mmCIF file of C-alpha atoms and ligand atoms in Angstrom:
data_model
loop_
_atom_site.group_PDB
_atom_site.id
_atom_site.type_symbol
_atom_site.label_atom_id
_atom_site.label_comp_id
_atom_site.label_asym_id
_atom_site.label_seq_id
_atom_site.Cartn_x
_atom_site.Cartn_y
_atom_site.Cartn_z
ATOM 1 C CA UNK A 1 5.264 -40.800 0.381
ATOM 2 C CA UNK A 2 5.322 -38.970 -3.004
ATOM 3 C CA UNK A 3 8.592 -37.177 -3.974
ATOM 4 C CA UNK A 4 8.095 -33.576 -2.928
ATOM 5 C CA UNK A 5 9.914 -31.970 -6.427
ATOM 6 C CA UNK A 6 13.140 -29.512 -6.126
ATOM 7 C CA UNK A 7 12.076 -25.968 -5.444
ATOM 8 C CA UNK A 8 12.894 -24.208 -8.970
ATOM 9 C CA UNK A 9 13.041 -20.322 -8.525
ATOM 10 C CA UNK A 10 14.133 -17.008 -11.209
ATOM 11 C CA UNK A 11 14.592 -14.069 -11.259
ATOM 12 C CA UNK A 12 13.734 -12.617 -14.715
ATOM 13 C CA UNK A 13 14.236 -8.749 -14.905
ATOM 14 C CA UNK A 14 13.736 -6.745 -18.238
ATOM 15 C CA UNK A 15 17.593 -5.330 -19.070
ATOM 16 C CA UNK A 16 16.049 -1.671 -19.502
ATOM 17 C CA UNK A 17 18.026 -0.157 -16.687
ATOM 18 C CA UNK A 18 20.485 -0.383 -13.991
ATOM 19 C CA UNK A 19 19.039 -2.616 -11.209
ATOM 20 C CA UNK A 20 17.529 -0.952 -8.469
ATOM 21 C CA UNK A 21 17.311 -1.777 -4.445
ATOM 22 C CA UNK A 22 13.842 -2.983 -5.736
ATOM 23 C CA UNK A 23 14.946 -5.677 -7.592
ATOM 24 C CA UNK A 24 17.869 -6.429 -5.930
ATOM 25 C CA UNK A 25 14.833 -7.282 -2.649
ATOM 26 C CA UNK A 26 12.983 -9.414 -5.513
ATOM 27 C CA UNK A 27 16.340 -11.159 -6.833
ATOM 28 C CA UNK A 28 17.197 -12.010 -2.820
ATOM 29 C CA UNK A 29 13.425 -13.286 -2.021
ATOM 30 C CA UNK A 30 14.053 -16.116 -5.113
ATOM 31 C CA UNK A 31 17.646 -16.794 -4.188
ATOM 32 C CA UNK A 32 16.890 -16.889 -0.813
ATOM 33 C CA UNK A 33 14.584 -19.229 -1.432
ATOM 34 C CA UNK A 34 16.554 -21.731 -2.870
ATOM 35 C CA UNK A 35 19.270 -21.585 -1.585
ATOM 36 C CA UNK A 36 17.345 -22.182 1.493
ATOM 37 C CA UNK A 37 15.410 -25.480 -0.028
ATOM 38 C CA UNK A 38 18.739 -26.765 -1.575
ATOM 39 C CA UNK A 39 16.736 -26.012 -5.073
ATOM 40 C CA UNK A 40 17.307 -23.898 -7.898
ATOM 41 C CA UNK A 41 17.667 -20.367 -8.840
ATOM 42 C CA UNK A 42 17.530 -19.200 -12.955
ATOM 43 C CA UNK A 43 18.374 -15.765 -14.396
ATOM 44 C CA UNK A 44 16.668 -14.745 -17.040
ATOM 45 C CA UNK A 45 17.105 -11.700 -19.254
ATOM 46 C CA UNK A 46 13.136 -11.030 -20.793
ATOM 47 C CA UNK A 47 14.932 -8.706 -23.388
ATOM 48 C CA UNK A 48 11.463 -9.172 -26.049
ATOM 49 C CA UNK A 49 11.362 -5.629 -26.918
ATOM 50 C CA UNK A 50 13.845 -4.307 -29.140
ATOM 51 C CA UNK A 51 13.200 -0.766 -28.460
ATOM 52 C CA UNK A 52 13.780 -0.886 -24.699
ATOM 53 C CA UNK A 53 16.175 -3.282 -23.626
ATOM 54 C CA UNK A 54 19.956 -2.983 -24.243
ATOM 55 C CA UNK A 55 23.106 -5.259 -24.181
ATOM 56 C CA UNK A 56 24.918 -3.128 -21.871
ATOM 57 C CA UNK A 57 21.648 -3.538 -19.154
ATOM 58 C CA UNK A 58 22.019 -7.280 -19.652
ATOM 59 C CA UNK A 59 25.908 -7.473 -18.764
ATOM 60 C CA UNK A 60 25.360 -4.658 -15.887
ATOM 61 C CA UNK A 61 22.879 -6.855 -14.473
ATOM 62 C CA UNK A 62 24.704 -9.898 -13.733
ATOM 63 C CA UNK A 63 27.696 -8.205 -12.666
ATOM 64 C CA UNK A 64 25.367 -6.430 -9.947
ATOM 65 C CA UNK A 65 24.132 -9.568 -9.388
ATOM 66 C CA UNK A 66 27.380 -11.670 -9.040
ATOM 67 C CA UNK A 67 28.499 -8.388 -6.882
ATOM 68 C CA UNK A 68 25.309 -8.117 -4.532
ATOM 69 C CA UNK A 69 26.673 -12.397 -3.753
ATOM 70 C CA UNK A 70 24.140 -14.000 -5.998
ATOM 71 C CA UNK A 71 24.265 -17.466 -7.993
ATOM 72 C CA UNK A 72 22.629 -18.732 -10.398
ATOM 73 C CA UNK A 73 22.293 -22.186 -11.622
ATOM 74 C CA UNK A 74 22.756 -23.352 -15.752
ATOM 75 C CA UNK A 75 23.122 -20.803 -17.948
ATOM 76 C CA UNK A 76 21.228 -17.039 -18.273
ATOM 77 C CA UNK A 77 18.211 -17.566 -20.313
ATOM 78 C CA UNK A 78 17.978 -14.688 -22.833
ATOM 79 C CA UNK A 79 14.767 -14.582 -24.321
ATOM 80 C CA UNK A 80 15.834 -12.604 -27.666
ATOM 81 C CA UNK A 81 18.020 -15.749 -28.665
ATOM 82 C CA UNK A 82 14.627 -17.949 -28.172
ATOM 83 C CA UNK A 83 12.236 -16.072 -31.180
ATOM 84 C CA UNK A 84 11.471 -19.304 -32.752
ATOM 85 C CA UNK A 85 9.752 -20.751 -29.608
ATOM 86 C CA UNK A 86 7.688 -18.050 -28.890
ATOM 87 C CA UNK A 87 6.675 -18.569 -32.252
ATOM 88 C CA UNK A 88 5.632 -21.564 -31.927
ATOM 89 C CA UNK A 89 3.621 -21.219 -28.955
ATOM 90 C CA UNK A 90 1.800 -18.503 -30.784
ATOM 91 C CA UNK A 91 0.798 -20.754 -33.829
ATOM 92 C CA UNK A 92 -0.178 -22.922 -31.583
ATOM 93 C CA UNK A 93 -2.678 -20.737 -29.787
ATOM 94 C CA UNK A 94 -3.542 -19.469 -33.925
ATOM 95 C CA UNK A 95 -4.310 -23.397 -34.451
ATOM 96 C CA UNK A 96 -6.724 -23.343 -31.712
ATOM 97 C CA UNK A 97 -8.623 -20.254 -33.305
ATOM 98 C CA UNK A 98 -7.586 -18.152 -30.282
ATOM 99 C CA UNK A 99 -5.780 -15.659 -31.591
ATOM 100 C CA UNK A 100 -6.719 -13.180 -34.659
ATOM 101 C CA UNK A 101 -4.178 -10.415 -35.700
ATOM 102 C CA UNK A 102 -4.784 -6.594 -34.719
ATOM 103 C CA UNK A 103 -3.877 -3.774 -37.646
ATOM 104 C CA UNK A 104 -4.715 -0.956 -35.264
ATOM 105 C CA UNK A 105 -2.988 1.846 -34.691
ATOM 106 C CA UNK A 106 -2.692 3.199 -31.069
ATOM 107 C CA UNK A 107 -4.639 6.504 -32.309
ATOM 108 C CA UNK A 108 -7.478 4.230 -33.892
ATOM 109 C CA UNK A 109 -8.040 2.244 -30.459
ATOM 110 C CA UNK A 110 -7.962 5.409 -28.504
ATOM 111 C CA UNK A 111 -10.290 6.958 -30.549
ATOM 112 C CA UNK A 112 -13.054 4.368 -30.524
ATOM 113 C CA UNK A 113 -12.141 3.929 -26.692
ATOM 114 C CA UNK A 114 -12.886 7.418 -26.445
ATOM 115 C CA UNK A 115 -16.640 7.338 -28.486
ATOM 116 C CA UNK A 116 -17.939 4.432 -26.413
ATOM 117 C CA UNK A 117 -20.517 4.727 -24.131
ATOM 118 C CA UNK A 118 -18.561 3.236 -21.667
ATOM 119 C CA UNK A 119 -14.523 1.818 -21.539
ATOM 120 C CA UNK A 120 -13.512 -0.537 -19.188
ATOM 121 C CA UNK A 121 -10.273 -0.863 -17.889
ATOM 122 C CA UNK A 122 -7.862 -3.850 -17.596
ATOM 123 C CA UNK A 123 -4.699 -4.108 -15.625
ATOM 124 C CA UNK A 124 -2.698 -3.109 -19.097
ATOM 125 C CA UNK A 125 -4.494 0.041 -19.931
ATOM 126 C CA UNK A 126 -8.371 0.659 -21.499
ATOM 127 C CA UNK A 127 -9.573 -3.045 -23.011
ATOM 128 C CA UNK A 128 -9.457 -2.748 -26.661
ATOM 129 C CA UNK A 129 -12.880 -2.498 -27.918
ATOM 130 C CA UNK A 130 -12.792 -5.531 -30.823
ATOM 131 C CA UNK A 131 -12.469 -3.404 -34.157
ATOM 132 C CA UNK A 132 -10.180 -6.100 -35.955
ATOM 133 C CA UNK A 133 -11.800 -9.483 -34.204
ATOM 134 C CA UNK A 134 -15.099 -8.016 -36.137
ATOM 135 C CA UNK A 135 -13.217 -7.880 -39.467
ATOM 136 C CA UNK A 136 -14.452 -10.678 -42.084
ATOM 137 C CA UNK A 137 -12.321 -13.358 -42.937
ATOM 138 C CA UNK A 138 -11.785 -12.139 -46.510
ATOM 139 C CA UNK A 139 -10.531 -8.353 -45.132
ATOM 140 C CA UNK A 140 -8.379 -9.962 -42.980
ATOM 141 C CA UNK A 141 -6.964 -12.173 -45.312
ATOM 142 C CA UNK A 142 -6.344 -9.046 -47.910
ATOM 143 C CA UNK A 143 -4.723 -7.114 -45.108
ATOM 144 C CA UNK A 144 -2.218 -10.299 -44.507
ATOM 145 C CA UNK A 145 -1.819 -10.398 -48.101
ATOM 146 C CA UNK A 146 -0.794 -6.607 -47.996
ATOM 147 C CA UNK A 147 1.655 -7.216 -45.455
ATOM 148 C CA UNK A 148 0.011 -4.987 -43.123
ATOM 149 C CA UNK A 149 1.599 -4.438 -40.280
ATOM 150 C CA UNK A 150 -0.027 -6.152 -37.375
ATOM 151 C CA UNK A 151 0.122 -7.564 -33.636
ATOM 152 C CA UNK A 152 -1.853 -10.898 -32.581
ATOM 153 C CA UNK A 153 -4.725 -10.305 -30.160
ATOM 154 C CA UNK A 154 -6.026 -13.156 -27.559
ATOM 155 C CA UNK A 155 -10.011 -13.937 -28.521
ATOM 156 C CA UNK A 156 -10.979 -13.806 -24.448
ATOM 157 C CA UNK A 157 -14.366 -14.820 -25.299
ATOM 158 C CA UNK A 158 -13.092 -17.809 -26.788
ATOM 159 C CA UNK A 159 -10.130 -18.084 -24.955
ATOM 160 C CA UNK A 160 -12.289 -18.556 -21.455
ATOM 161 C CA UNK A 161 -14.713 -20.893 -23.249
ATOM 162 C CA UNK A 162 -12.140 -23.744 -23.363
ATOM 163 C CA UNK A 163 -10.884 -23.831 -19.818
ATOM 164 C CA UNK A 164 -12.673 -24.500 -16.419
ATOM 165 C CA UNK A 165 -12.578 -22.020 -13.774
ATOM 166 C CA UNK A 166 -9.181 -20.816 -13.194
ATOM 167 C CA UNK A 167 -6.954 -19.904 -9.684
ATOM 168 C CA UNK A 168 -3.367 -19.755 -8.459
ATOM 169 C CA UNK A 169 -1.684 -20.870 -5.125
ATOM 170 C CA UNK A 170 -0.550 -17.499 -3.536
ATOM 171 C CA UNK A 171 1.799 -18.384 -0.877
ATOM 172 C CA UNK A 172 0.168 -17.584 2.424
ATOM 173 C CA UNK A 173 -3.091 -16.520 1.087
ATOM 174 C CA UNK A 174 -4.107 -19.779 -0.055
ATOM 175 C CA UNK A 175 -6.033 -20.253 -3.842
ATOM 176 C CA UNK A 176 -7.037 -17.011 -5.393
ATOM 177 C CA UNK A 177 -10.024 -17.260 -8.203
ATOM 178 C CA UNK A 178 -8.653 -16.077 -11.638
ATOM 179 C CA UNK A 179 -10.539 -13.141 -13.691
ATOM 180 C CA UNK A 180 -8.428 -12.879 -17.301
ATOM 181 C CA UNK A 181 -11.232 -11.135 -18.778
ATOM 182 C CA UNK A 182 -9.956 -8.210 -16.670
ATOM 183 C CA UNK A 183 -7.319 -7.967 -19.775
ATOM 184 C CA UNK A 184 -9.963 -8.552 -22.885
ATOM 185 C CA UNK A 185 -8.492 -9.267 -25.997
ATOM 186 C CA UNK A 186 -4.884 -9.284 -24.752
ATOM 187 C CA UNK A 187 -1.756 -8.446 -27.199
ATOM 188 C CA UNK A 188 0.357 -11.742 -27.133
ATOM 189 C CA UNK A 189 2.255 -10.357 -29.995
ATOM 190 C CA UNK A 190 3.387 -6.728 -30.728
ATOM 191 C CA UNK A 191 3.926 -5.060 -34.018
ATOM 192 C CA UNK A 192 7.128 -4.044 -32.868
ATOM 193 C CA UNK A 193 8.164 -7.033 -30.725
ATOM 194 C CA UNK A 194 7.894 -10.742 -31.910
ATOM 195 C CA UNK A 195 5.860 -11.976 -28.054
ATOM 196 C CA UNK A 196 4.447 -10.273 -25.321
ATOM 197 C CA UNK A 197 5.741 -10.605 -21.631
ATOM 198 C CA UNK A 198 3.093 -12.143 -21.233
ATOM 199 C CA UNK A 199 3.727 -14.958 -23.522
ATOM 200 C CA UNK A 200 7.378 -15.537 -22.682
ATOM 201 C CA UNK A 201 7.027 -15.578 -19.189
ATOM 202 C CA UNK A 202 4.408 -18.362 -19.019
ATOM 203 C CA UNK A 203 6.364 -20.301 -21.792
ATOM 204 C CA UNK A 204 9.356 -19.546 -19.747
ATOM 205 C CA UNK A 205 8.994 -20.645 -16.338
ATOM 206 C CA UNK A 206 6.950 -23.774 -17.801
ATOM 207 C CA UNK A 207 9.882 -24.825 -19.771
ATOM 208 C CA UNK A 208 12.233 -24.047 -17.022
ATOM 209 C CA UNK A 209 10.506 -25.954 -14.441
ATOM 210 C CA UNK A 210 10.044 -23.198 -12.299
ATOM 211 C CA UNK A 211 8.280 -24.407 -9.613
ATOM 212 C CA UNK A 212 7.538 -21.019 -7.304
ATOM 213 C CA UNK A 213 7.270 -17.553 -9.094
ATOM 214 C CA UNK A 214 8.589 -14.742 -6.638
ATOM 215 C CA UNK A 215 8.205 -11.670 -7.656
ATOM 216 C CA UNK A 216 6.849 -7.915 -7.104
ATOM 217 C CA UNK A 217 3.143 -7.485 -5.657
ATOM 218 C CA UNK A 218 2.466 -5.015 -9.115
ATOM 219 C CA UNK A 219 2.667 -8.390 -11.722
ATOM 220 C CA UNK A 220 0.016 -9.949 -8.946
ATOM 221 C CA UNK A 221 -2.557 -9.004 -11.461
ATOM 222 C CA UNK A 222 -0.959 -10.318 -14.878
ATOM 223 C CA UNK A 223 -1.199 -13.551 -12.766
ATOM 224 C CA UNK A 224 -5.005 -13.843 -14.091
ATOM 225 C CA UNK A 225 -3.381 -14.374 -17.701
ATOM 226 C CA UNK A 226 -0.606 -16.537 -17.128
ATOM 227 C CA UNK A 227 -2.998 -19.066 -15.378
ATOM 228 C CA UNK A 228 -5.030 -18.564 -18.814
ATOM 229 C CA UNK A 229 -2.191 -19.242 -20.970
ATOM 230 C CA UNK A 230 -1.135 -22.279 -19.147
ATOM 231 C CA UNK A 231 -4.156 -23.787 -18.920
ATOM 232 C CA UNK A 232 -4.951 -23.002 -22.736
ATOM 233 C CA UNK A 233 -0.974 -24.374 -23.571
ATOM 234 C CA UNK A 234 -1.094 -27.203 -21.454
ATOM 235 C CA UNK A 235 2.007 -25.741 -19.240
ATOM 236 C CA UNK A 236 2.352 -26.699 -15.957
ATOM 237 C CA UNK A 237 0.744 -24.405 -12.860
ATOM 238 C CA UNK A 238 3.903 -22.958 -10.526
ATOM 239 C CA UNK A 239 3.095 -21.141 -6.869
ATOM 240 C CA UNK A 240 3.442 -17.912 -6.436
ATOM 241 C CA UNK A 241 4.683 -15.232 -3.657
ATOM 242 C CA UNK A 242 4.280 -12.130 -4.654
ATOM 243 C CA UNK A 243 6.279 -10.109 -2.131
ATOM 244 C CA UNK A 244 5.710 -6.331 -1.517
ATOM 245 C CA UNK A 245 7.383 -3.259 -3.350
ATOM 246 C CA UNK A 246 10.027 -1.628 -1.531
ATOM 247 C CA UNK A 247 9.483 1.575 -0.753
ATOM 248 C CA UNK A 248 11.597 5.042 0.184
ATOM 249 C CA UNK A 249 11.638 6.926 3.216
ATOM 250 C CA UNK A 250 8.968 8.958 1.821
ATOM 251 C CA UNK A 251 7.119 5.442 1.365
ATOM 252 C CA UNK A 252 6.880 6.077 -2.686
ATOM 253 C CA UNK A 253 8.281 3.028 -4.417
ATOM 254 C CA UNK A 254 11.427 2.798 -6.081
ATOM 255 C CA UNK A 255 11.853 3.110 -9.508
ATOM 256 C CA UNK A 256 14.170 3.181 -12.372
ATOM 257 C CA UNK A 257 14.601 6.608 -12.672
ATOM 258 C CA UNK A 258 16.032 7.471 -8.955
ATOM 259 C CA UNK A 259 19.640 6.933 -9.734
ATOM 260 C CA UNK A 260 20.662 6.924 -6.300
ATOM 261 C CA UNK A 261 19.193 4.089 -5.307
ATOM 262 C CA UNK A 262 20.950 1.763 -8.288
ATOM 263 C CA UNK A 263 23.148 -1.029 -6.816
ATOM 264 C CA UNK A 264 26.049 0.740 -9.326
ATOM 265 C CA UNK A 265 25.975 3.925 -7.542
ATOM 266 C CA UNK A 266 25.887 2.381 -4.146
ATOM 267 C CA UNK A 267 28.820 0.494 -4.939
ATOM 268 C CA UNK A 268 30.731 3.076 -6.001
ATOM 269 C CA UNK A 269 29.487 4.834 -2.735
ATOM 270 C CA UNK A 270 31.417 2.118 -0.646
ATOM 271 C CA UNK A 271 28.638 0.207 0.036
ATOM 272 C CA UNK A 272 29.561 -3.518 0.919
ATOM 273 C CA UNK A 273 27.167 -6.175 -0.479
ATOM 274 C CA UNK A 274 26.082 -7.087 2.701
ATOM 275 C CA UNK A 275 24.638 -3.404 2.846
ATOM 276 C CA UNK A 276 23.021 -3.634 0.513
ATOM 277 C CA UNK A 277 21.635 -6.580 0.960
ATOM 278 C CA UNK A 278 20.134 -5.143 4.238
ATOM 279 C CA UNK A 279 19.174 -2.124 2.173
ATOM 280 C CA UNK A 280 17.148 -4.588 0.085
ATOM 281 C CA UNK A 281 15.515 -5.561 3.176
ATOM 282 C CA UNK A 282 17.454 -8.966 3.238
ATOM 283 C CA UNK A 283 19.726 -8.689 6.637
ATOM 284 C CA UNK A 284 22.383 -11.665 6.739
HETATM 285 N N1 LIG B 1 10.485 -9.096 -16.702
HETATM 286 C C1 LIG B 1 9.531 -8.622 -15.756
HETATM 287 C C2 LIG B 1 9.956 -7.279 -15.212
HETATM 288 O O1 LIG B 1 11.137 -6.955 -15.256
HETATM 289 C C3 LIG B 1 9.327 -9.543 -14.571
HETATM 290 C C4 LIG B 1 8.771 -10.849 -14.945
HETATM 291 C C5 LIG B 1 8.270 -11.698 -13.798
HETATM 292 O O2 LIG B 1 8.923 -11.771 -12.746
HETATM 293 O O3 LIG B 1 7.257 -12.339 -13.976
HETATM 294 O O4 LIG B 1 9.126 -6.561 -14.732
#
């Protein structure tokens, strides 16, 4: 019989806030896990964008962590120390021909969103409508030259041409068929942050080893793209079990900005950890 490989979980939140009950559910469902499967469990801090994220988040997070009774095993990725191999993975999609770069503004691509006929939507907002993947080879060249500043763009078109039909093992639900155009010409590089999520995530949990993504029933979607990107990069295809949001009493789900529901102000409420770990829907 084949050697069934170690269950390899994460939890990878963004350090833009104090954690929630919300991700303190999605943190337990990986840990759980494997713990459970005598496998892994990584922390990673996806810290891309500068303008968001902040040191203090980051050290809050695994002290709520460490607090709520979670472990983690080898060190906390942080993804702003790992530039260079996003990089890399980005001129490597650019040496396929799959990427082109984007000198739009957000004003220009709402604006020509706005004249069309018609404007689909993707799971990240309106798709953009192509202005810069039309630009000739000599304007885009200039624009480099110029230093323009500029974010790189997925070709989809191109992009989909190269790989077969795409799906992902949802636990429970069985294979789900893929639909990435759903995203268009997605931004895999912002103008004000080296890599998307996108990007790092998929590099992430392929160099990681992570065998079984667990994580909030919203990123089910994105899903579509990281099959894409693996498939395109050659990275390996992990499960997934995308678990349900937790909600309030008023059934709204949690999010950052209701304080009271932070695992800081719970534990400075008296709150035990093992309240709060039934508050996160995890009961021991
Ligand atoms: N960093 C993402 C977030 O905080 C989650 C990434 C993932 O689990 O795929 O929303």
């Amino acid at each position: 019989m084949a050697a069934v490989p170690p269950l390899v979980t994460r939890f990878a939140p963004s350090p833009t806030g104090f954690l929630h009950l919300g991700h303190a559910h999605s943190a337990l469902a990986g840990w759980r896990r494997a713990r459970a499967a005598g496998g892994r469990f990584l922390l990673r801090l996806e810290d891309i964008d500068p303008g968001r994220c902040r040191p203090d988040f980051a050290d809050a997070i695994q002290e709520d962590l460490a607090w709520l009774g979670l472990d983690w095993d080898g060190p906390v990725r942080v993804q702003s120390a790992h530039l260079a191999e996003y990089r890399a993975a980005l001129e490597a999609l650019t040496a396929q021909g799959l990427l082109y770069p984007c000198f739009c503004t957000r004003a220009e691509i709402a604006r020509e969103v706005a004249a069309a006929a018609s404007a689909p939507h993707g799971p990240d907002g309106p798709l953009y409508p192509g202005i810069c993947r039309r630009l000739s080879d000599d304007e885009r060249q200039a624009r480099l030259a110029a230093g323009e500043a500029h974010a790189l763009r997925l070709d989809m078109a191109r992009a989909l041409a190269r790989v077969p039909p795409l799906s992902f093992a949802e636990e429970g639900e069985g294979r789900i068929g893929c639909d990435p155009a759903r995203f268009g010409d997605a931004v895999l590089a912002r103008k004000d942050a080296p890599a998307s999520y996108h990007l790092c995530v998929t590099h992430d949990d392929a160099l990681q080893g992570v065998t079984l993504v667990t994580r909030g029933v919203d990123l089910k979607p994105a899903t579509d793209l990281h099959r894409l990107l693996q498939a395109l990069m050659g990275w390996p295809e992990p499960a997934y079990a995308h678990h349900p949001l937790l909600t309030d009493a008023a059934g709204r789900r949690l999010a950052k900005r209701d304080r009271a529901a932070t695992l800081r102000d719970l534990r400075a409420s008296g709150a035990s950890p093992a309240a709060v770990r039934a508050m996160a829907g995890w009961p021991d």
